[in-house]
Short mmCIF file of C-alpha atoms in Angstrom, two decimals:
data_model
loop_
_atom_site.label_atom_id
_atom_site.label_comp_id
_atom_site.label_asym_id
_atom_site.label_seq_id
_atom_site.Cartn_x
_atom_site.Cartn_y
_atom_site.Cartn_z
CA MET A 1 -27.92 12.80 9.91
CA ASP A 2 -24.77 10.73 10.65
CA ILE A 3 -26.89 7.58 10.94
CA VAL A 4 -28.34 8.16 7.45
CA LEU A 5 -24.88 8.78 5.94
CA ILE A 6 -23.40 5.66 7.53
CA THR A 7 -26.40 3.50 6.54
CA VAL A 8 -26.26 4.58 2.89
CA ALA A 9 -22.46 4.13 2.85
CA PHE A 10 -22.83 0.57 4.17
CA ILE A 11 -25.49 -0.34 1.58
CA ALA A 12 -23.49 1.19 -1.30
CA GLY A 13 -20.24 -0.44 -0.16
CA PHE A 14 -21.97 -3.83 0.14
CA ILE A 15 -23.44 -3.53 -3.36
CA ALA A 16 -20.02 -2.56 -4.78
CA LEU A 17 -18.45 -5.57 -3.05
CA LYS A 18 -21.03 -7.91 -4.55
CA CYS A 19 -20.32 -6.36 -7.97
CA GLN A 20 -16.64 -7.32 -7.45
CA LEU A 21 -15.59 -3.68 -7.09
CA PRO A 22 -13.68 -2.18 -4.15
CA PRO A 23 -16.16 -0.90 -1.53
CA LEU A 24 -14.59 2.56 -1.81
CA VAL A 25 -16.30 2.94 -5.23
CA GLY A 26 -19.63 2.44 -3.46
CA PHE A 27 -18.71 5.00 -0.80
CA LEU A 28 -17.90 7.59 -3.48
CA LEU A 29 -21.18 7.00 -5.32
CA ALA A 30 -23.04 7.11 -2.00
CA GLY A 31 -21.55 10.53 -1.33
CA PHE A 32 -22.58 11.90 -4.72
CA THR A 33 -26.09 10.46 -4.38
CA LEU A 34 -26.56 11.86 -0.89
CA HIS A 35 -25.32 15.30 -1.98
CA ALA A 36 -27.77 15.28 -4.90
CA LEU A 37 -30.56 14.52 -2.39
CA GLY A 38 -29.61 17.56 -0.33
CA PHE A 39 -27.41 15.98 2.34
CA GLU A 40 -24.14 17.61 3.38
CA SER A 41 -21.10 16.34 5.18
CA THR A 42 -21.06 16.73 8.95
CA GLU A 43 -18.33 17.81 11.30
CA THR A 44 -18.08 14.25 12.58
CA ILE A 45 -17.61 12.80 9.09
CA VAL A 46 -14.95 15.41 8.23
CA THR A 47 -13.06 14.77 11.48
CA LEU A 48 -13.11 11.00 11.03
CA ALA A 49 -12.01 11.39 7.38
CA ASP A 50 -9.01 13.47 8.48
CA LEU A 51 -8.17 10.89 11.16
CA GLY A 52 -8.30 8.15 8.52
CA VAL A 53 -5.78 9.90 6.27
CA THR A 54 -3.51 10.64 9.24
CA LEU A 55 -3.55 7.01 10.41
CA LEU A 56 -3.03 5.84 6.83
CA LEU A 57 0.16 7.92 6.47
CA PHE A 58 1.32 6.73 9.90
CA THR A 59 0.89 3.06 8.95
CA ILE A 60 2.65 3.69 5.62
CA GLY A 61 5.57 5.11 7.60
CA LEU A 62 5.61 2.00 9.82
CA LYS A 63 6.26 -0.14 6.74
CA LEU A 64 8.66 2.24 5.03
CA ASP A 65 12.42 1.93 4.98
CA ILE A 66 14.02 5.38 4.59
CA LYS A 67 16.52 3.77 2.21
CA THR A 68 13.60 3.20 -0.17
CA LEU A 69 13.06 6.93 -0.61
CA LEU A 70 16.78 7.48 -1.19
CA SER A 71 16.86 5.08 -4.13
CA LYS A 72 16.94 6.96 -7.42
CA GLU A 73 14.02 5.08 -8.95
CA ILE A 74 11.87 6.58 -6.16
CA TRP A 75 13.00 10.18 -5.73
CA ALA A 76 14.11 10.68 -9.33
CA GLY A 77 11.21 8.70 -10.79
CA ALA A 78 8.63 10.66 -8.78
CA SER A 79 10.28 13.98 -9.64
CA ILE A 80 10.57 13.25 -13.36
CA HIS A 81 6.96 12.09 -13.57
CA ASN A 82 5.55 15.06 -11.67
CA VAL A 83 7.44 17.59 -13.79
CA ALA A 84 6.69 15.84 -17.10
CA SER A 85 3.00 15.26 -16.37
CA THR A 86 2.51 18.84 -15.13
CA LEU A 87 4.03 20.23 -18.34
CA ILE A 88 2.07 17.90 -20.65
CA PHE A 89 -1.24 18.47 -18.83
CA THR A 90 -0.68 22.24 -18.93
CA VAL A 91 -0.11 22.16 -22.70
CA LEU A 92 -3.22 20.00 -23.25
CA LEU A 93 -5.38 22.22 -21.01
CA LEU A 94 -4.08 25.22 -22.93
CA GLY A 95 -5.19 23.46 -26.11
CA LEU A 96 -8.69 22.87 -24.66
CA LYS A 97 -8.85 26.55 -23.73
CA THR A 98 -7.89 27.50 -27.28
CA LEU A 99 -10.69 25.25 -28.58
CA GLY A 100 -13.15 27.34 -26.59
CA ILE A 101 -13.96 25.25 -23.48
CA SER A 102 -15.90 27.83 -21.47
CA SER A 103 -14.73 26.68 -18.02
CA LEU A 104 -11.10 27.25 -19.05
CA ALA A 105 -11.61 30.42 -21.09
CA SER A 106 -10.88 32.88 -18.27
CA LEU A 107 -7.86 31.01 -16.85
CA GLU A 108 -4.34 32.37 -17.17
CA LEU A 109 -1.28 30.20 -17.87
CA GLU A 110 -0.34 30.17 -14.17
CA GLN A 111 -3.76 28.79 -13.27
CA LEU A 112 -3.51 26.08 -15.94
CA ILE A 113 -0.09 25.08 -14.56
CA LEU A 114 -1.66 24.82 -11.11
CA ILE A 115 -4.39 22.50 -12.41
CA GLY A 116 -1.78 20.43 -14.27
CA PHE A 117 0.24 20.17 -11.05
CA ALA A 118 -2.84 19.05 -9.09
CA LEU A 119 -3.54 16.34 -11.67
CA SER A 120 0.05 15.05 -11.58
CA PHE A 121 -0.51 13.37 -8.19
CA SER A 122 -1.85 9.85 -7.68
CA SER A 123 -4.00 8.77 -4.75
CA THR A 124 -2.17 7.34 -1.74
CA VAL A 125 -5.44 6.27 -0.14
CA PHE A 126 -6.70 4.45 -3.24
CA ALA A 127 -3.37 2.75 -3.99
CA VAL A 128 -2.83 1.50 -0.45
CA LYS A 129 -6.41 0.26 -0.19
CA THR A 130 -6.07 -1.56 -3.52
CA LEU A 131 -2.72 -3.14 -2.62
CA GLU A 132 -3.97 -4.22 0.79
CA GLU A 133 -7.09 -5.82 -0.69
CA LYS A 134 -4.93 -7.78 -3.14
CA GLY A 135 -2.35 -8.59 -0.44
CA GLU A 136 0.45 -7.10 -2.58
CA MET A 137 1.74 -4.26 -0.41
CA ASN A 138 5.16 -5.94 -0.24
CA ALA A 139 5.39 -6.91 -3.90
CA THR A 140 8.13 -5.17 -5.86
CA TYR A 141 5.64 -3.05 -7.76
CA GLY A 142 3.74 -2.32 -4.53
CA THR A 143 6.80 -0.94 -2.74
CA LEU A 144 7.69 1.07 -5.85
CA ALA A 145 4.22 2.60 -5.99
CA ILE A 146 4.19 3.42 -2.27
CA GLY A 147 7.65 5.02 -2.46
CA ILE A 148 6.59 7.24 -5.38
CA LEU A 149 3.38 8.20 -3.57
CA VAL A 150 5.27 9.18 -0.41
CA MET A 151 7.53 11.43 -2.50
CA GLN A 152 4.44 12.97 -4.08
CA ASP A 153 2.97 13.55 -0.62
CA ILE A 154 6.15 15.39 0.33
CA PHE A 155 5.89 17.52 -2.84
CA ALA A 156 2.28 18.36 -1.97
CA VAL A 157 3.15 19.33 1.60
CA ILE A 158 5.93 21.62 0.36
CA PHE A 159 3.53 23.23 -2.12
CA LEU A 160 0.78 23.74 0.46
CA THR A 161 3.23 25.29 2.91
CA ALA A 162 4.67 27.63 0.27
CA SER A 163 1.25 28.60 -1.15
CA THR A 164 -0.20 29.66 2.16
CA GLY A 165 2.87 31.71 2.87
CA LYS A 166 2.95 30.03 6.24
CA VAL A 167 6.52 29.57 7.32
CA PRO A 168 7.23 27.02 10.05
CA GLU A 169 7.87 28.57 13.45
CA TRP A 170 11.50 29.01 14.48
CA TYR A 171 11.02 26.39 17.17
CA ALA A 172 10.23 23.83 14.42
CA LEU A 173 13.93 23.08 14.81
CA ILE A 174 12.94 20.82 17.72
CA LEU A 175 11.67 18.34 15.12
CA PHE A 176 15.29 17.51 14.33
CA ALA A 177 15.56 16.13 17.87
CA LEU A 178 12.96 13.43 17.18
CA PRO A 179 15.52 10.86 15.94
CA LEU A 180 17.46 11.44 19.18
CA ILE A 181 14.48 10.41 21.34
CA ARG A 182 13.65 7.47 19.10
CA PRO A 183 15.06 5.04 21.73
CA LEU A 184 12.47 6.42 24.18
CA PHE A 185 9.70 5.69 21.69
CA PHE A 186 11.06 2.17 21.32
CA LYS A 187 11.01 1.65 25.10
CA ILE A 188 7.40 2.80 25.25
CA LEU A 189 6.44 0.27 22.57
CA ASP A 190 8.33 -2.41 24.49
CA LYS A 191 6.22 -1.75 27.59
CA VAL A 192 2.68 -1.32 26.16
CA GLY A 193 2.02 -5.00 25.60
CA HIS A 194 -0.13 -6.41 22.82
CA GLY A 195 -3.71 -5.37 23.60
CA GLU A 196 -5.63 -2.14 23.67
CA MET A 197 -2.62 -0.19 24.95
CA LEU A 198 -0.75 -1.04 21.73
CA VAL A 199 -3.63 0.41 19.68
CA LEU A 200 -3.77 3.48 21.91
CA SER A 201 0.00 3.96 21.64
CA GLY A 202 -0.33 3.97 17.84
CA VAL A 203 -3.06 6.61 18.01
CA PHE A 204 -0.90 8.62 20.43
CA PHE A 205 2.19 8.51 18.23
CA ALA A 206 0.22 9.29 15.05
CA LEU A 207 -2.08 12.05 16.32
CA VAL A 208 -0.14 13.62 19.20
CA MET A 209 3.59 13.10 18.64
CA GLY A 210 3.18 13.18 14.85
CA ALA A 211 0.29 15.28 13.56
CA GLY A 212 -0.16 17.35 16.73
CA LEU A 213 3.48 18.25 17.28
CA PHE A 214 4.12 19.11 13.63
CA GLU A 215 0.99 21.28 13.47
CA VAL A 216 2.01 23.20 16.59
CA VAL A 217 5.35 24.17 15.00
CA GLY A 218 3.71 25.18 11.72
CA VAL A 219 4.39 22.05 9.61
CA LYS A 220 1.70 19.96 7.84
CA ALA A 221 0.16 17.52 10.31
CA ASP A 222 -0.03 14.61 7.85
CA LEU A 223 3.71 14.86 7.23
CA GLY A 224 4.21 14.50 10.98
CA ALA A 225 2.24 11.24 11.07
CA LEU A 226 4.31 9.88 8.19
CA VAL A 227 7.62 10.87 9.83
CA LEU A 228 6.66 9.33 13.20
CA GLY A 229 5.71 6.10 11.46
CA MET A 230 9.09 6.04 9.70
CA LEU A 231 10.88 6.61 13.04
CA LEU A 232 9.10 3.61 14.54
CA ALA A 233 9.55 1.38 11.47
CA GLY A 234 12.66 -0.28 12.85
CA HIS A 235 10.96 -1.55 16.01
CA GLY A 236 10.08 -5.22 16.33
CA LYS A 237 6.44 -4.33 17.00
CA ALA A 238 6.06 -2.06 13.96
CA SER A 239 4.26 -4.72 11.93
CA GLU A 240 2.03 -5.71 14.87
CA LEU A 241 1.23 -2.04 15.52
CA SER A 242 0.25 -1.53 11.88
CA LYS A 243 -2.05 -4.56 12.00
CA SER A 244 -3.63 -3.41 15.28
CA LEU A 245 -4.57 -0.07 13.69
CA PHE A 246 -5.88 -1.66 10.48
CA ASN A 247 -9.59 -1.87 11.30
CA LEU A 248 -9.64 1.57 12.92
CA LYS A 249 -7.97 3.11 9.88
CA GLU A 250 -10.31 1.30 7.47
CA LEU A 251 -13.38 2.56 9.31
CA PHE A 252 -12.18 6.17 9.23
CA LEU A 253 -11.29 5.93 5.53
CA VAL A 254 -14.92 5.05 4.76
CA CYS A 255 -15.68 8.59 5.94
CA PHE A 256 -12.90 9.95 3.71
CA PHE A 257 -14.37 8.53 0.49
CA LEU A 258 -17.90 9.40 1.57
CA ASN A 259 -16.75 12.96 2.26
CA ILE A 260 -15.32 13.38 -1.26
CA GLY A 261 -18.73 12.68 -2.76
CA LEU A 262 -20.48 14.95 -0.24
CA ALA A 263 -18.05 17.83 -0.75
CA ASP A 264 -19.33 19.22 -4.06
CA GLN A 265 -22.54 19.48 -6.05
CA PRO A 266 -22.03 17.69 -9.40
CA THR A 267 -23.10 20.15 -12.12
CA LEU A 268 -23.44 19.37 -15.82
CA GLN A 269 -20.61 21.76 -16.69
CA GLY A 270 -18.43 20.33 -13.96
CA PHE A 271 -19.20 16.78 -15.06
CA LEU A 272 -18.30 17.56 -18.69
CA LEU A 273 -15.00 19.20 -17.73
CA GLY A 274 -14.27 16.41 -15.26
CA SER A 275 -14.87 13.86 -18.03
CA MET A 276 -12.48 15.75 -20.32
CA ILE A 277 -9.86 15.78 -17.57
CA LEU A 278 -10.35 12.02 -17.22
CA LEU A 279 -9.11 11.63 -20.81
CA LEU A 280 -5.68 12.74 -19.52
CA LEU A 281 -5.46 9.61 -17.34
CA PRO A 282 -4.01 7.25 -20.02
CA ILE A 283 -1.23 9.80 -20.66
CA LYS A 284 -0.45 9.81 -16.95
CA GLY A 285 -0.30 6.01 -16.83
CA PHE A 286 1.87 5.86 -19.94
CA LEU A 287 4.34 8.33 -18.39
CA TYR A 288 4.56 6.16 -15.26
CA PHE A 289 5.32 3.11 -17.39
CA ILE A 290 8.04 4.91 -19.39
CA VAL A 291 9.73 6.34 -16.28
CA ILE A 292 9.70 3.10 -14.25
CA ASN A 293 10.77 0.95 -17.19
CA ALA A 294 13.67 3.37 -17.82
CA PHE A 295 15.07 2.34 -14.43
CA LYS A 296 15.40 -1.24 -15.76
CA PHE A 297 12.38 -2.77 -14.08
CA ARG A 298 10.64 -5.60 -15.87
CA VAL A 299 7.62 -4.92 -18.05
CA ARG A 300 5.33 -6.62 -15.55
CA THR A 301 6.56 -4.52 -12.64
CA SER A 302 6.37 -1.31 -14.68
CA LEU A 303 2.83 -2.08 -15.87
CA LEU A 304 1.41 -3.08 -12.47
CA THR A 305 3.01 -0.05 -10.81
CA SER A 306 1.47 2.17 -13.48
CA LEU A 307 -1.98 0.63 -12.97
CA THR A 308 -1.68 1.13 -9.19
CA LEU A 309 -0.96 4.83 -9.80
CA PHE A 310 -3.53 5.10 -12.60
CA ASN A 311 -5.76 7.66 -10.87
CA PHE A 312 -5.97 11.26 -9.77
CA SER A 313 -5.36 12.14 -6.15
CA GLU A 314 -7.19 13.45 -3.13
CA PHE A 315 -4.14 15.69 -2.74
CA GLY A 316 -5.17 17.22 -6.06
CA LEU A 317 -8.44 18.16 -4.37
CA ILE A 318 -6.56 19.60 -1.41
CA VAL A 319 -4.38 21.66 -3.76
CA GLY A 320 -7.49 22.71 -5.70
CA GLY A 321 -9.35 23.58 -2.50
CA LEU A 322 -6.51 25.83 -1.37
CA ALA A 323 -6.38 27.50 -4.80
CA TYR A 324 -10.16 28.09 -4.62
CA LYS A 325 -9.88 29.67 -1.16
CA LEU A 326 -7.10 31.95 -2.43
CA GLY A 327 -9.24 32.94 -5.42
CA TRP A 328 -6.94 31.36 -8.00
CA ILE A 329 -9.60 29.09 -9.56
CA SER A 330 -13.40 29.13 -9.74
CA GLY A 331 -15.85 26.80 -8.04
CA ASP A 332 -16.60 25.06 -11.36
CA ILE A 333 -12.96 24.04 -11.69
CA LEU A 334 -12.93 22.66 -8.14
CA VAL A 335 -16.10 20.64 -8.86
CA ALA A 336 -14.53 19.32 -12.08
CA LEU A 337 -11.42 18.24 -10.17
CA ALA A 338 -13.56 16.42 -7.58
CA ILE A 339 -15.53 14.64 -10.32
CA SER A 340 -12.38 13.67 -12.23
CA VAL A 341 -10.80 12.25 -9.05
CA SER A 342 -13.92 10.23 -8.28
CA LEU A 343 -14.29 8.98 -11.87
CA SER A 344 -10.60 8.01 -11.93
CA PHE A 345 -11.19 5.79 -8.88
CA ILE A 346 -14.12 4.11 -10.61
CA VAL A 347 -12.05 3.53 -13.77
CA ALA A 348 -8.93 2.39 -11.89
CA ALA A 349 -10.69 -0.10 -9.58
CA PRO A 350 -11.46 -2.80 -12.20
CA LEU A 351 -8.14 -2.16 -13.99
CA ASN A 352 -6.27 -2.97 -10.78
CA ARG A 353 -8.50 -5.93 -10.04
CA PHE A 354 -7.61 -7.49 -13.39
CA GLY A 355 -4.05 -6.12 -13.52
CA HIS A 356 -2.38 -9.53 -13.81
CA SER A 357 -4.72 -10.54 -16.66
CA ILE A 358 -3.99 -7.25 -18.43
CA TYR A 359 -0.28 -8.00 -18.20
CA LEU A 360 -0.70 -11.51 -19.62
CA ARG A 361 -2.63 -10.16 -22.60
CA SER A 362 -0.33 -7.21 -23.31
CA ALA A 363 3.11 -8.74 -22.53
CA LYS A 364 3.59 -9.99 -26.09
CA TRP A 365 3.46 -6.40 -27.39
CA LEU A 366 5.82 -4.97 -24.77
CA LYS A 367 9.59 -5.29 -25.03
CA GLU A 368 11.14 -6.95 -21.97
CA GLN A 369 14.44 -5.93 -20.41
CA ALA A 370 17.43 -8.18 -21.03
CA ALA A 371 17.88 -10.46 -17.99
CA GLU A 372 21.36 -9.12 -17.22
CA ASN A 373 20.10 -5.51 -17.24
CA ILE A 374 17.13 -5.95 -14.90
CA HIS A 375 17.13 -3.82 -11.74
CA GLN A 376 18.49 -5.62 -8.68
CA ARG A 377 15.12 -5.36 -6.86
CA ASP A 378 13.38 -7.07 -9.79
CA GLN A 379 15.83 -9.80 -10.75
CA PHE A 380 14.98 -13.47 -11.21
CA ILE A 381 15.24 -15.86 -8.26
CA HIS A 382 17.37 -19.01 -8.35
CA PRO A 383 16.34 -21.57 -5.67
CA GLY A 384 19.53 -23.53 -6.35
CA GLU A 385 19.58 -27.04 -4.88
CA ALA A 386 16.93 -26.35 -2.22
CA GLN A 387 14.52 -29.25 -1.72
CA VAL A 388 12.22 -27.55 0.81
CA LEU A 389 10.62 -24.10 0.42
CA ILE A 390 9.38 -22.56 3.66
CA LEU A 391 7.02 -19.67 2.92
CA GLY A 392 6.90 -17.41 5.97
CA MET A 393 9.86 -17.27 8.33
CA GLY A 394 8.12 -16.16 11.50
CA ARG A 395 8.29 -18.23 14.67
CA ILE A 396 6.63 -21.28 13.11
CA GLY A 397 8.57 -21.11 9.86
CA SER A 398 11.87 -20.55 11.66
CA GLY A 399 11.20 -23.47 13.99
CA ALA A 400 10.38 -25.72 11.02
CA TYR A 401 13.53 -24.54 9.21
CA ASP A 402 15.77 -25.37 12.19
CA GLU A 403 14.14 -28.78 12.73
CA LEU A 404 14.51 -29.77 9.06
CA HIS A 405 18.08 -28.45 8.98
CA GLN A 406 18.95 -30.56 12.01
CA ARG A 407 17.39 -33.68 10.44
CA TYR A 408 18.40 -33.35 6.77
CA GLY A 409 21.11 -30.70 6.54
CA LYS A 410 21.16 -27.85 4.02
CA VAL A 411 17.93 -28.62 2.16
CA ASN A 412 15.89 -25.49 3.02
CA LEU A 413 15.18 -22.15 1.37
CA GLY A 414 13.14 -19.77 3.51
CA VAL A 415 11.05 -16.96 2.01
CA GLU A 416 10.31 -13.94 4.22
CA VAL A 417 8.24 -10.95 3.11
CA ARG A 418 10.12 -8.39 5.24
CA GLU A 419 13.55 -7.56 3.91
CA GLU A 420 14.99 -6.64 7.32
CA ALA A 421 13.78 -9.95 8.79
CA ALA A 422 15.27 -11.85 5.83
CA ARG A 423 18.62 -10.11 6.41
CA LEU A 424 18.49 -11.05 10.11
CA HIS A 425 17.90 -14.70 9.23
CA GLN A 426 20.85 -14.56 6.81
CA LYS A 427 23.09 -13.18 9.56
CA GLN A 428 22.01 -16.11 11.74
CA GLY A 429 23.16 -18.52 9.03
CA ARG A 430 19.81 -19.47 7.50
CA ASN A 431 19.29 -19.69 3.74
CA VAL A 432 16.53 -17.08 3.44
CA ILE A 433 15.51 -14.66 0.69
CA ALA A 434 13.12 -11.69 0.77
CA GLY A 435 9.95 -12.23 -1.23
CA ASP A 436 6.16 -12.17 -1.11
CA ALA A 437 4.80 -15.64 -1.81
CA THR A 438 1.28 -14.22 -2.23
CA ASP A 439 2.43 -12.12 -5.17
CA PRO A 440 2.16 -13.79 -8.59
CA ASP A 441 5.25 -11.80 -9.55
CA PHE A 442 7.31 -13.77 -7.02
CA TRP A 443 6.48 -17.04 -8.79
CA GLU A 444 7.09 -15.41 -12.16
CA ARG A 445 10.63 -14.56 -11.04
CA ILE A 446 11.46 -18.05 -9.73
CA LEU A 447 13.24 -19.72 -12.62
CA ASP A 448 13.32 -23.35 -11.56
CA THR A 449 11.64 -25.42 -8.84
CA ALA A 450 12.66 -28.81 -10.25
CA HIS A 451 14.63 -29.75 -7.11
CA VAL A 452 11.89 -28.67 -4.68
CA LYS A 453 10.07 -31.65 -3.20
CA LEU A 454 8.21 -30.04 -0.30
CA VAL A 455 6.64 -26.61 0.35
CA LEU A 456 5.61 -25.49 3.83
CA LEU A 457 2.98 -22.72 3.94
CA ALA A 458 3.84 -21.10 7.28
CA MET A 459 2.56 -17.55 6.81
CA PRO A 460 0.54 -16.06 9.69
CA HIS A 461 -2.55 -15.24 7.60
CA HIS A 462 -4.85 -17.97 6.29
CA GLN A 463 -5.69 -15.93 3.18
CA GLY A 464 -1.99 -15.60 2.40
CA ASN A 465 -1.46 -19.36 2.62
CA GLN A 466 -4.48 -19.97 0.40
CA THR A 467 -3.21 -17.49 -2.19
CA ALA A 468 0.28 -19.00 -2.21
CA LEU A 469 -1.24 -22.48 -2.58
CA THR A 470 -3.26 -21.37 -5.60
CA LEU A 471 -0.21 -19.74 -7.20
CA LEU A 472 1.85 -22.89 -6.60
CA GLN A 473 -0.78 -24.99 -8.34
CA GLN A 474 -0.95 -22.54 -11.23
CA LYS A 475 2.80 -22.84 -11.61
CA GLY A 476 2.36 -26.61 -11.96
CA PHE A 477 4.20 -27.62 -8.79
CA LYS A 478 4.11 -31.42 -8.41
CA GLY A 479 5.71 -31.87 -4.98
CA GLN A 480 4.10 -32.11 -1.54
CA ILE A 481 2.52 -29.12 0.19
CA ALA A 482 1.84 -28.72 3.91
CA ALA A 483 0.14 -25.73 5.54
CA ILE A 484 -0.71 -24.30 8.94
CA ALA A 485 -4.09 -22.95 10.04
CA ALA A 486 -5.63 -21.55 13.21
CA TYR A 487 -9.17 -22.94 12.98
CA PRO A 488 -10.85 -26.19 11.88
CA ASP A 489 -12.76 -24.49 9.03
CA GLN A 490 -9.44 -23.16 7.67
CA ILE A 491 -7.97 -26.67 7.70
CA GLU A 492 -11.05 -27.90 5.85
CA ALA A 493 -10.65 -25.13 3.25
CA LEU A 494 -6.96 -25.97 2.72
CA ASN A 495 -7.75 -29.65 2.31
CA GLU A 496 -10.40 -28.81 -0.28
CA LEU A 497 -7.83 -26.74 -2.17
CA GLY A 498 -5.54 -29.75 -2.35
CA VAL A 499 -2.83 -29.54 0.33
CA ASP A 500 -1.23 -32.83 1.27
CA ALA A 501 -1.32 -32.00 4.98
CA ALA A 502 -2.81 -29.19 7.11
CA PHE A 503 -1.98 -28.64 10.76
CA ASN A 504 -3.73 -26.65 13.49
CA ILE A 505 -1.05 -24.41 15.01
CA TYR A 506 -2.69 -24.41 18.44
CA SER A 507 -3.03 -28.17 18.78
CA GLU A 508 0.46 -28.67 17.34
CA ALA A 509 1.86 -26.06 19.73
CA GLY A 510 0.10 -27.80 22.62
CA SER A 511 1.48 -31.24 21.77
CA GLY A 512 4.92 -29.78 21.15
CA PHE A 513 4.79 -28.02 24.51
CA ALA A 514 3.85 -31.29 26.25
CA ARG A 515 6.70 -33.16 24.50
CA HIS A 516 9.15 -30.46 25.55
CA VAL A 517 7.95 -30.59 29.18
CA CYS A 518 8.22 -34.38 29.35
CA LYS A 519 11.68 -34.36 27.79
CA GLN A 520 13.11 -31.61 29.99
CA LEU A 521 11.37 -32.19 33.31
CA GLN A 522 10.74 -35.94 33.10
CA PRO A 523 7.81 -35.73 35.56
CA ASN A 524 7.13 -38.72 37.76
CA LEU A 525 3.61 -39.47 36.58
CA LYS A 526 1.58 -42.67 36.86
#
């Protein structure tokens, strides 16, 4: 049984990929097709799906700065949107009931409010997958979307806890001691190395110290994984830990999307109601745009954030599933919710893929914020008199920065994707700003590169360097560009794209190591 499910999921995901759609769309359709053929989800698939969501929330926490949630555009924006969308959806569903939609005829106002609340959420899994595939997790709009989704996850957890009447155990107070033992967690990460023990430590923190501990004390397990990730976010290995869990998380999430399709039997009545619910999606996206733009973010940021959140959520299914178990809604309503969530993913996938093109075509009709009023996180970037841009301030970028500074003086501007790392470089006296060079928005916000003569692509991922190179060329940059790569085929690809120089980091590191040895040790060789 499991072999058949996995085989069909692979074929459907591959076809979706070749059709330039996210593979998750294929997994969803595979689930629906298999269910129609009489297949059902298995215990293994359900378990792996739950593990995927838990690891996803843990990795989100690893990348999340608690200060992000405390910013008013996050907590207030998420709250305003959830309340407004719940009210509007309830009124519209009430209108459909009045028009005689049979599936809604027997529902009371409280039940309609519940459905409206379930539809107010956006999908964390879909948004993160989409942002990761585009490499825009750290873009301004990406961090905004993730922050809002985390707040929505918290709202959902509170609702689920209250609805079940399950109050956390009195000894849940021990959870407040977790920040106190954070140094111990840091020491463990320091000692686990960089191989399989690092992966295992991530699974341990997510499933045992996070999900397991929180579940034991009567709190939602997924919230525990998110909190543990946030506690570990300040560690130097947080990014490496997230990357080490990436493939494991992706594999488990295949089961999550497959399981959604396998969960319910699509009926004609359910499909019709689900399609009607889908018509509410543009209203939801429009509300996101209005709320985010009200916090003085640029039109582009507001639009791309709205497109990222332009879907219904798996948490809506969880809320609906609980309501069904408690007898608050019928099975037809639950099926309609599942279909609307799945259809919203299929609609949202191409919209997100072509999000930047949509912005370019619609910008002329949308009123932009005045430059002086733009939110601090979204303001324009002034390179000043910098003659060298170094994209990626890791070990290689930092070494290049210091060497060029020693040779030519204050000619550099470093760009680092992680804000905390950028701040550390600034404290060490380097001219570094936080920004994602793989995000077209970054280049939109740079006002002038007239003084820049040289760009060094020093990011750790080949795809990131390729993307930044393409964006530089689209911006019309006329200076020299040099890039790093790990393999000969990557150097060949960079040369074909038009870099002026490409360097293999391993051979360069080897020659640099030899030069350093000869200079310091001066061996007596013949």
